[in-house]
Tab-separated table of C-alpha atoms in Angstrom:
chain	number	residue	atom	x	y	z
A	1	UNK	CA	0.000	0.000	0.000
A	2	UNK	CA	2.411	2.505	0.465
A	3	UNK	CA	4.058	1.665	-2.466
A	4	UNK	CA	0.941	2.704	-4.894
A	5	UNK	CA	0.330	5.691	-2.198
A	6	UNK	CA	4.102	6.946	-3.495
A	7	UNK	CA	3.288	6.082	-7.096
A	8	UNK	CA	-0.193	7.767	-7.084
A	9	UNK	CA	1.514	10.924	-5.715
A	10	UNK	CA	4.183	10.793	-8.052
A	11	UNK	CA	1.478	10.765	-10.790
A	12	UNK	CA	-0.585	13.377	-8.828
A	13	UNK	CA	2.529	16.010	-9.096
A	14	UNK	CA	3.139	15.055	-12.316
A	15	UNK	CA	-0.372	15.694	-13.621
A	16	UNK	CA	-0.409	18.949	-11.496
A	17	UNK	CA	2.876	19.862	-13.202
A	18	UNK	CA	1.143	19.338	-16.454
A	19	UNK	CA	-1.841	21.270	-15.746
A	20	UNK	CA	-0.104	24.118	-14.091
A	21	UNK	CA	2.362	24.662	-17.149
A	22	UNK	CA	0.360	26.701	-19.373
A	23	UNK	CA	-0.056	29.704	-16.375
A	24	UNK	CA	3.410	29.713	-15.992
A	25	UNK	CA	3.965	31.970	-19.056
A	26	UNK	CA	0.848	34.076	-18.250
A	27	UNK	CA	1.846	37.997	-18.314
A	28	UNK	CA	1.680	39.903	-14.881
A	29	UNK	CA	-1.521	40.884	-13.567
A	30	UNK	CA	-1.219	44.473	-11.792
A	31	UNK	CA	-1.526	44.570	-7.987
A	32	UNK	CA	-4.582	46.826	-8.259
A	33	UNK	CA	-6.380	44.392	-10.614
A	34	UNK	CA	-5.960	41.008	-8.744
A	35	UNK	CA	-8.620	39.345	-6.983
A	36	UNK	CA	-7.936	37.279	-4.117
A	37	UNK	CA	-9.974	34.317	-3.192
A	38	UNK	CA	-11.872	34.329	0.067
A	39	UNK	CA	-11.208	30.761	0.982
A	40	UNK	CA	-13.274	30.840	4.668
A	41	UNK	CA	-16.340	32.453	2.796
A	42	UNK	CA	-15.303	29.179	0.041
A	43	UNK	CA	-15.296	26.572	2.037
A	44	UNK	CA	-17.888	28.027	4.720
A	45	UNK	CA	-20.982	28.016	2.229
A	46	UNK	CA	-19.864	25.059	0.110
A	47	UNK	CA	-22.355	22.224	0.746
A	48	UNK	CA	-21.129	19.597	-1.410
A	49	UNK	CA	-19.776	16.432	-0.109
A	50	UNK	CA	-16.265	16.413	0.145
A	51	UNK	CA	-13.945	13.010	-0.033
A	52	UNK	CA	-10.999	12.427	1.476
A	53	UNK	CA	-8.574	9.969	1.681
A	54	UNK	CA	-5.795	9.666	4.321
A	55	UNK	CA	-2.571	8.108	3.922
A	56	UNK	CA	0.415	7.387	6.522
A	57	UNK	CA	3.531	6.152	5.871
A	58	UNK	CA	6.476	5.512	7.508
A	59	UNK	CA	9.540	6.905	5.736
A	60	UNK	CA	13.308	7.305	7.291
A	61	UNK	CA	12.373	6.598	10.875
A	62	UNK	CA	9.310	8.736	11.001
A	63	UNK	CA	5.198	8.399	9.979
A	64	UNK	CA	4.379	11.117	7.638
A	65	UNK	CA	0.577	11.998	6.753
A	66	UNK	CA	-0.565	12.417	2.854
A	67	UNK	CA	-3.981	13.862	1.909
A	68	UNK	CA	-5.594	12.876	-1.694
A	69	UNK	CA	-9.370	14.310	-2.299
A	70	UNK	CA	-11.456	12.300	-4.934
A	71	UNK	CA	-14.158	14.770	-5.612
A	72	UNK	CA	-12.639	18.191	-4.929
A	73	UNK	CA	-9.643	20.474	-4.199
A	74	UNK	CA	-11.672	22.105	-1.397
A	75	UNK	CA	-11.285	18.971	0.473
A	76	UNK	CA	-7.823	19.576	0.758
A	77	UNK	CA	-8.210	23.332	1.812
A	78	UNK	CA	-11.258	21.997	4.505
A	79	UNK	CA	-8.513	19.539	6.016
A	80	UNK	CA	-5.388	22.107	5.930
A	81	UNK	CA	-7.353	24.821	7.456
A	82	UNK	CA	-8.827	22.392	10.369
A	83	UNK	CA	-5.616	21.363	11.264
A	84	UNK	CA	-4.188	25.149	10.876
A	85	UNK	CA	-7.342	26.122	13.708
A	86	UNK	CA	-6.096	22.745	16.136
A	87	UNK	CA	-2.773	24.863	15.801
A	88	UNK	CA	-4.537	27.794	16.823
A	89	UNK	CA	-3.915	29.525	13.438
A	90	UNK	CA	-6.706	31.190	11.479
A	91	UNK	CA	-6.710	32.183	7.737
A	92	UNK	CA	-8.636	34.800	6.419
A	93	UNK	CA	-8.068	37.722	4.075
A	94	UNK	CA	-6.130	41.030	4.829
A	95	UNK	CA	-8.636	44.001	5.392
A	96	UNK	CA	-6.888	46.097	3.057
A	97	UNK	CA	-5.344	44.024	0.107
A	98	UNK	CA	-7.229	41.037	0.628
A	99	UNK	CA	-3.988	38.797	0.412
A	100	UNK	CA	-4.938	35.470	2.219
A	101	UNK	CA	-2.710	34.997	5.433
A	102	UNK	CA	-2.433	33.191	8.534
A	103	UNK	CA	-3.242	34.451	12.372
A	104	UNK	CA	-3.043	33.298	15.746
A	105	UNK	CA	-6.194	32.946	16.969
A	106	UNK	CA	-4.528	34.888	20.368
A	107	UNK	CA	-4.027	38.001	18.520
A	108	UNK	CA	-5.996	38.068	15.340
A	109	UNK	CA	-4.824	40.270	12.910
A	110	UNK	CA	-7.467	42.062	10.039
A	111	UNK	CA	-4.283	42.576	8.014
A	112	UNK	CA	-0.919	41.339	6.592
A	113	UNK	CA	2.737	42.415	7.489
A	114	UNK	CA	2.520	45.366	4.575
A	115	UNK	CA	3.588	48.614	5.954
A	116	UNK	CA	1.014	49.892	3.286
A	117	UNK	CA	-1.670	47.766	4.793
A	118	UNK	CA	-0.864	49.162	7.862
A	119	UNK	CA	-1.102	52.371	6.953
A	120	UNK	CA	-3.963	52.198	5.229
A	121	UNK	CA	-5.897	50.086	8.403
A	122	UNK	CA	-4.806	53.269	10.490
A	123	UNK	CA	-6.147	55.555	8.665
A	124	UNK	CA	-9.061	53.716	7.904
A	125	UNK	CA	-9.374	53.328	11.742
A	126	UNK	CA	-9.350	57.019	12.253
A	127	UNK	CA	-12.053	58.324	10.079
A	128	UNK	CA	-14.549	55.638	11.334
A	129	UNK	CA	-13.547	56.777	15.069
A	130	UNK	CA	-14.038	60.265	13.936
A	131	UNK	CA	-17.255	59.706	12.246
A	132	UNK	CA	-18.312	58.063	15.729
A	133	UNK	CA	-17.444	60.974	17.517
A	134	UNK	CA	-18.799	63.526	15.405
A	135	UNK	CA	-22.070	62.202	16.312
A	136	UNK	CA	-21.730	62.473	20.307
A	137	UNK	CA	-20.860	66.716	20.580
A	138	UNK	CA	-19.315	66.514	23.703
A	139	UNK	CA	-16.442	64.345	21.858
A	140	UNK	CA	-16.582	66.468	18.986
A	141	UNK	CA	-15.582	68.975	20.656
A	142	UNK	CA	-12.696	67.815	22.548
A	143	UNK	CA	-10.977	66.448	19.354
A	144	UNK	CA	-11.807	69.772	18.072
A	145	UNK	CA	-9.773	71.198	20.687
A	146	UNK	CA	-6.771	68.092	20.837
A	147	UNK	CA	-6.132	68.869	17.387
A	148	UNK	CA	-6.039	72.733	17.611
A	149	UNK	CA	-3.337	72.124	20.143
A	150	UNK	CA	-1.642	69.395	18.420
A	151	UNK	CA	-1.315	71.733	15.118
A	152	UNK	CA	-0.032	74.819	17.288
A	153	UNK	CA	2.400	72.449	18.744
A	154	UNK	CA	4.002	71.463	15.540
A	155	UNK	CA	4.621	75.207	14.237
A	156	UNK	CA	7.130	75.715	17.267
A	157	UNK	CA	9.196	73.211	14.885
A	158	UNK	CA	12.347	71.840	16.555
A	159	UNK	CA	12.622	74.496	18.955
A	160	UNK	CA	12.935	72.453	22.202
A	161	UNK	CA	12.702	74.932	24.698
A	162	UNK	CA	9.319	76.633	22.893
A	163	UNK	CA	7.916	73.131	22.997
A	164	UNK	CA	8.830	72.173	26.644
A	165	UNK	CA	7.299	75.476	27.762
A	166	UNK	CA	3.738	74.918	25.432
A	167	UNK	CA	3.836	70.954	26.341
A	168	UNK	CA	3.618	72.207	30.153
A	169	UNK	CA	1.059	74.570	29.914
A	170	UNK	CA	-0.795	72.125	27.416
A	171	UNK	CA	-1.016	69.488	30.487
A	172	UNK	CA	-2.832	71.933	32.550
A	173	UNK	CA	-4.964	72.823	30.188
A	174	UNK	CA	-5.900	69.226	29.073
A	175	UNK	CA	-6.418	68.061	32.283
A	176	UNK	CA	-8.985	70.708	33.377
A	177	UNK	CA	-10.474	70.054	29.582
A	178	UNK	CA	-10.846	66.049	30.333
A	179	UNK	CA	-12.321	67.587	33.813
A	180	UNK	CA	-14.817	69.186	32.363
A	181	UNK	CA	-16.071	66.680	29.423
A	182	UNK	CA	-16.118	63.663	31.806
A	183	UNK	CA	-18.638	65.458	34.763
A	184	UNK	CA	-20.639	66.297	31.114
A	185	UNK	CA	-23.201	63.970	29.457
A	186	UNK	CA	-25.323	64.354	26.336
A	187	UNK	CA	-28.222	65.026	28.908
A	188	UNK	CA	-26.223	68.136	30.226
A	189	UNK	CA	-27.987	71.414	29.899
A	190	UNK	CA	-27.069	73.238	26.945
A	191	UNK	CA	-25.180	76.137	28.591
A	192	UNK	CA	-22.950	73.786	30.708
A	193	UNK	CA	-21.988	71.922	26.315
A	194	UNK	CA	-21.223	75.059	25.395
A	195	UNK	CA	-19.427	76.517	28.170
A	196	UNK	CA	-17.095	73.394	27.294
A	197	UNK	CA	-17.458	73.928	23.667
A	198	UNK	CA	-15.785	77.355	24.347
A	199	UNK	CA	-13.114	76.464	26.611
């Protein structure tokens, strides 16, 4: 038996090999235009049966586990990512390119190692937190205010002393600001919102 397991792979690969030649030689697809498969979504709404065959063998002093699907290559895929989740390993797409990669299921990650990815998941991050805020006033206006200082700070440029001074008196100020919006709610009366609105 594992004789005609080794043959049948060797005829598997060699059929693959086959198959695979013509894409070899197909021109480059641009980054922008490629579509990545979702393979969770795939294999998550496929209903068919899927059949599976396992093999072990037990090659230079150790058992080694092959894999051969009669019906369908999402067999394969079903079994590699059930043993990927025993490992505590996820796959899904990146957020931003939708590469497919691999994350611990500890610390799930929505997006690949790209420091373009990253970026973009940042920014990303920030207009949906600012779009949340916009809609509570009270917020609104203390980002208002946190960014006001924040752009003041950076025309002092790299003049260190200028920036010590203003980063000092910026403390103060933030901390009687952060006073002031957490004793507020939404259901504060109007003159205490904008008394803080004007601060």
């Amino acid at each position: 038996m594992q004789n005609a397991a080794r043959r049948f792979a060797e005829q598997y690969n060699a059929c693959i090999s086959d198959m695979l030649l013509p894409f070899r030689n197909l021109p480059v697809v641009p980054e922008d235009k490629v579509r990545y498969w979702n393979i969770d979504e795939q294999i998550s709404t496929s209903q068919n049966e899927l059949i599976l065959h396992v093999y072990s063998s037990h090659v230079d002093g150790t058992w080694r586990t092959g894999y051969v699907a009669d019906n369908s290559f999402l067999a394969i895929l079903r079994t590699y990512v059930d043993i990927l989740k025993q490992a505590n390993v996820v796959v899904r797409n990146c957020a931003v390119c939708h590469k497919l990669i691999l994350s611990d299921k500890e610390n799930v990650s929505q997006i690949c190692g790209s420091e373009k990815c990253r970026k973009e998941q940042c920014r990303l991050s920030t207009i949906a937190v600012r779009k949340k805020n916009k809609a509570n006033p009270i917020q609104d206006f203390y980002d208002t205010f946190f960014r006001n200082c924040s752009n003041l700070r950076r025309k002092f440029g790299n003049n260190g002393t200028a920036r010590e001074i203003y980063d000092t008196e910026f403390q103060k100020i933030r901390t009687e600001a952060l006073k002031m919006k957490n004793g507020l709610s939404e259901d504060s009366p109007n003159q205490d919102i904008y008394a803080f609105s004007t601060f």
